[in-house]
Amino acid sequence: MAYTILLVDDESAVREGIRNRTPWERYNFKVVGEAGNGIEALEMIEELHPDVVITDIRMPYLDGMELILEIRKSHPPVTIIIISGYDEFTYAQQAIRYDVSEYVLKPVTSEDICNLLERTEKRLDEDIIRIQDQN
C-alpha cells in the first residue's frame, strides 16, 4: 500500500512542478490532494487522512506554521515536510518544536524531492515495524 501525500503551497506552479516531476510510485507514495492555503489543507486532511503533508510556510489565510500546529493538535502522527523559500532561523526553530521531519529550501530539484521521499519512506516503514513489534 502506498503512503499518501497532500501537497500544500499557494503557488499552483510549485505544486504542479513537484507533482509532475516526481516519480512518486518509485518511493511508494501517492499524491491524494493539493491545497492552495492552510484552511483548504485542514479540510482536506480531515477528508483524506494523508500520511504525509508537504507544505510551504508563507500562504494566505492560514500560514504553514499555523497549519502544522493545527495538524499536531488533531492528527499528531502525520509526517510533515516543509519546502519553503524562507531560511529564517525562527522558522527552523518552530519546525523542530512542531516535530517537522524535513525542512527544505526552495528551489527544489527532482533529485531533492526523490532524496526526501526516500528518507521519508524509510522512516514511515520503521514506524510501522516499531508499532507492530509493540503489539
Coordinates of C-alpha atoms in Angstrom, one line a residue:
M1 CA 0.0 0.0 0.0
A2 CA 1.3 3.4 -1.0
Y3 CA 1.8 6.2 1.6
T4 CA -0.5 9.2 0.8
I5 CA 0.7 12.8 0.4
L6 CA -1.1 16.1 0.5
L7 CA 0.8 19.0 -1.3
V8 CA 0.2 22.5 0.2
D9 CA 1.5 25.6 -1.5
D10 CA -0.2 28.8 -2.5
E11 CA 1.7 28.8 -5.8
S12 CA 0.0 26.3 -8.2
A13 CA 3.0 26.2 -10.4
V14 CA 5.1 24.9 -7.5
R15 CA 2.6 22.2 -6.6
E16 CA 2.3 21.2 -10.3
G17 CA 6.0 21.1 -10.7
I18 CA 6.5 18.9 -7.7
R19 CA 3.6 16.7 -8.6
N20 CA 4.6 16.2 -12.3
R21 CA 8.4 15.8 -11.9
T22 CA 8.4 13.3 -9.1
P23 CA 8.3 9.5 -9.6
W24 CA 6.0 9.0 -6.6
E25 CA 5.4 5.3 -7.2
R26 CA 9.1 4.5 -7.2
Y27 CA 9.2 5.6 -3.5
N28 CA 5.8 4.1 -2.6
F29 CA 3.9 7.4 -2.4
K30 CA 0.7 8.7 -4.0
V31 CA -0.4 12.3 -4.1
V32 CA -4.1 12.3 -2.9
G33 CA -4.7 16.0 -2.9
E34 CA -3.4 19.6 -3.3
A35 CA -4.3 22.7 -1.4
G36 CA -3.5 26.4 -2.0
N37 CA -3.7 27.5 1.6
G38 CA -3.8 26.2 5.1
I39 CA -7.5 26.3 5.5
E40 CA -8.0 24.2 2.4
A41 CA -5.3 21.9 3.7
L42 CA -7.1 21.3 7.0
E43 CA -10.3 20.5 5.3
M44 CA -8.5 18.0 3.0
I45 CA -6.6 16.4 5.9
E46 CA -10.0 15.8 7.7
E47 CA -11.3 14.2 4.5
L48 CA -8.3 12.3 3.1
H49 CA -6.2 11.5 6.2
P50 CA -2.8 11.7 4.4
D51 CA 0.3 10.0 5.8
V52 CA 2.4 13.0 4.8
V53 CA 1.8 16.7 4.3
I54 CA 4.3 18.7 2.3
T55 CA 3.8 22.4 2.9
D56 CA 5.1 25.8 2.3
I57 CA 5.3 28.3 5.1
R58 CA 4.1 31.6 3.7
M59 CA 0.5 31.2 2.5
P60 CA -2.7 33.3 2.7
Y61 CA -5.4 32.8 5.4
L62 CA -3.5 30.2 7.5
D63 CA 0.2 30.0 7.1
G64 CA 2.3 26.8 7.1
M65 CA 3.4 27.1 10.7
E66 CA -0.2 27.6 11.9
L67 CA -1.3 24.7 9.7
I68 CA 1.4 22.5 11.3
L69 CA 0.3 23.4 14.8
E70 CA -3.3 22.5 13.9
I71 CA -2.2 19.2 12.4
R72 CA -0.2 18.4 15.5
K73 CA -3.4 19.0 17.6
S74 CA -5.8 17.0 15.5
H75 CA -3.6 14.5 13.6
P76 CA -0.3 14.1 15.5
P77 CA 1.0 11.0 13.6
V78 CA 1.1 12.9 10.2
T79 CA 4.6 13.3 8.9
I80 CA 5.2 16.9 7.9
I81 CA 7.7 18.3 5.5
I82 CA 8.3 22.0 4.9
I83 CA 9.5 23.2 1.5
S84 CA 10.0 26.9 1.7
G85 CA 11.8 29.9 0.3
Y86 CA 12.4 31.3 3.7
D87 CA 15.6 30.3 5.6
E88 CA 14.9 32.4 8.7
F89 CA 16.2 30.6 11.8
T90 CA 13.0 31.2 13.7
Y91 CA 11.1 29.1 11.2
A92 CA 13.6 26.3 11.6
Q93 CA 13.3 26.5 15.4
Q94 CA 9.5 26.3 15.2
A95 CA 9.7 23.4 12.8
I96 CA 11.8 21.5 15.3
R97 CA 9.4 22.3 18.2
Y98 CA 6.5 21.1 16.0
D99 CA 8.3 17.8 15.1
V100 CA 8.6 18.5 11.4
S101 CA 10.5 15.7 9.6
E102 CA 12.3 17.8 7.0
Y103 CA 12.8 21.5 6.2
V104 CA 14.0 22.0 2.6
L105 CA 14.7 25.4 0.9
K106 CA 13.3 26.3 -2.4
P107 CA 14.1 26.0 -5.2
V108 CA 14.0 22.2 -5.0
T109 CA 15.1 19.8 -7.7
S110 CA 13.5 16.5 -8.6
E111 CA 16.6 14.9 -7.1
D112 CA 16.0 16.8 -3.8
I113 CA 12.4 15.5 -3.7
C114 CA 13.5 12.0 -4.5
N115 CA 16.0 12.0 -1.7
L116 CA 13.4 13.4 0.6
L117 CA 10.9 10.7 -0.3
E118 CA 13.5 8.0 0.2
R119 CA 14.2 9.2 3.7
T120 CA 10.6 9.7 4.5
E121 CA 9.6 6.2 3.2
K122 CA 12.3 4.6 5.4
R123 CA 11.1 6.5 8.5
L124 CA 7.5 5.5 7.9
D125 CA 8.4 1.9 7.3
E126 CA 10.4 1.9 10.5
D127 CA 7.5 3.4 12.4
I128 CA 5.2 0.6 11.1
I129 CA 7.7 -2.1 12.2
R130 CA 8.1 -0.4 15.6
I131 CA 4.3 -0.3 16.1
Q132 CA 4.0 -4.0 15.0
D133 CA 6.7 -5.0 17.4
Q134 CA 5.0 -3.3 20.3
N135 CA 1.8 -5.3 19.7

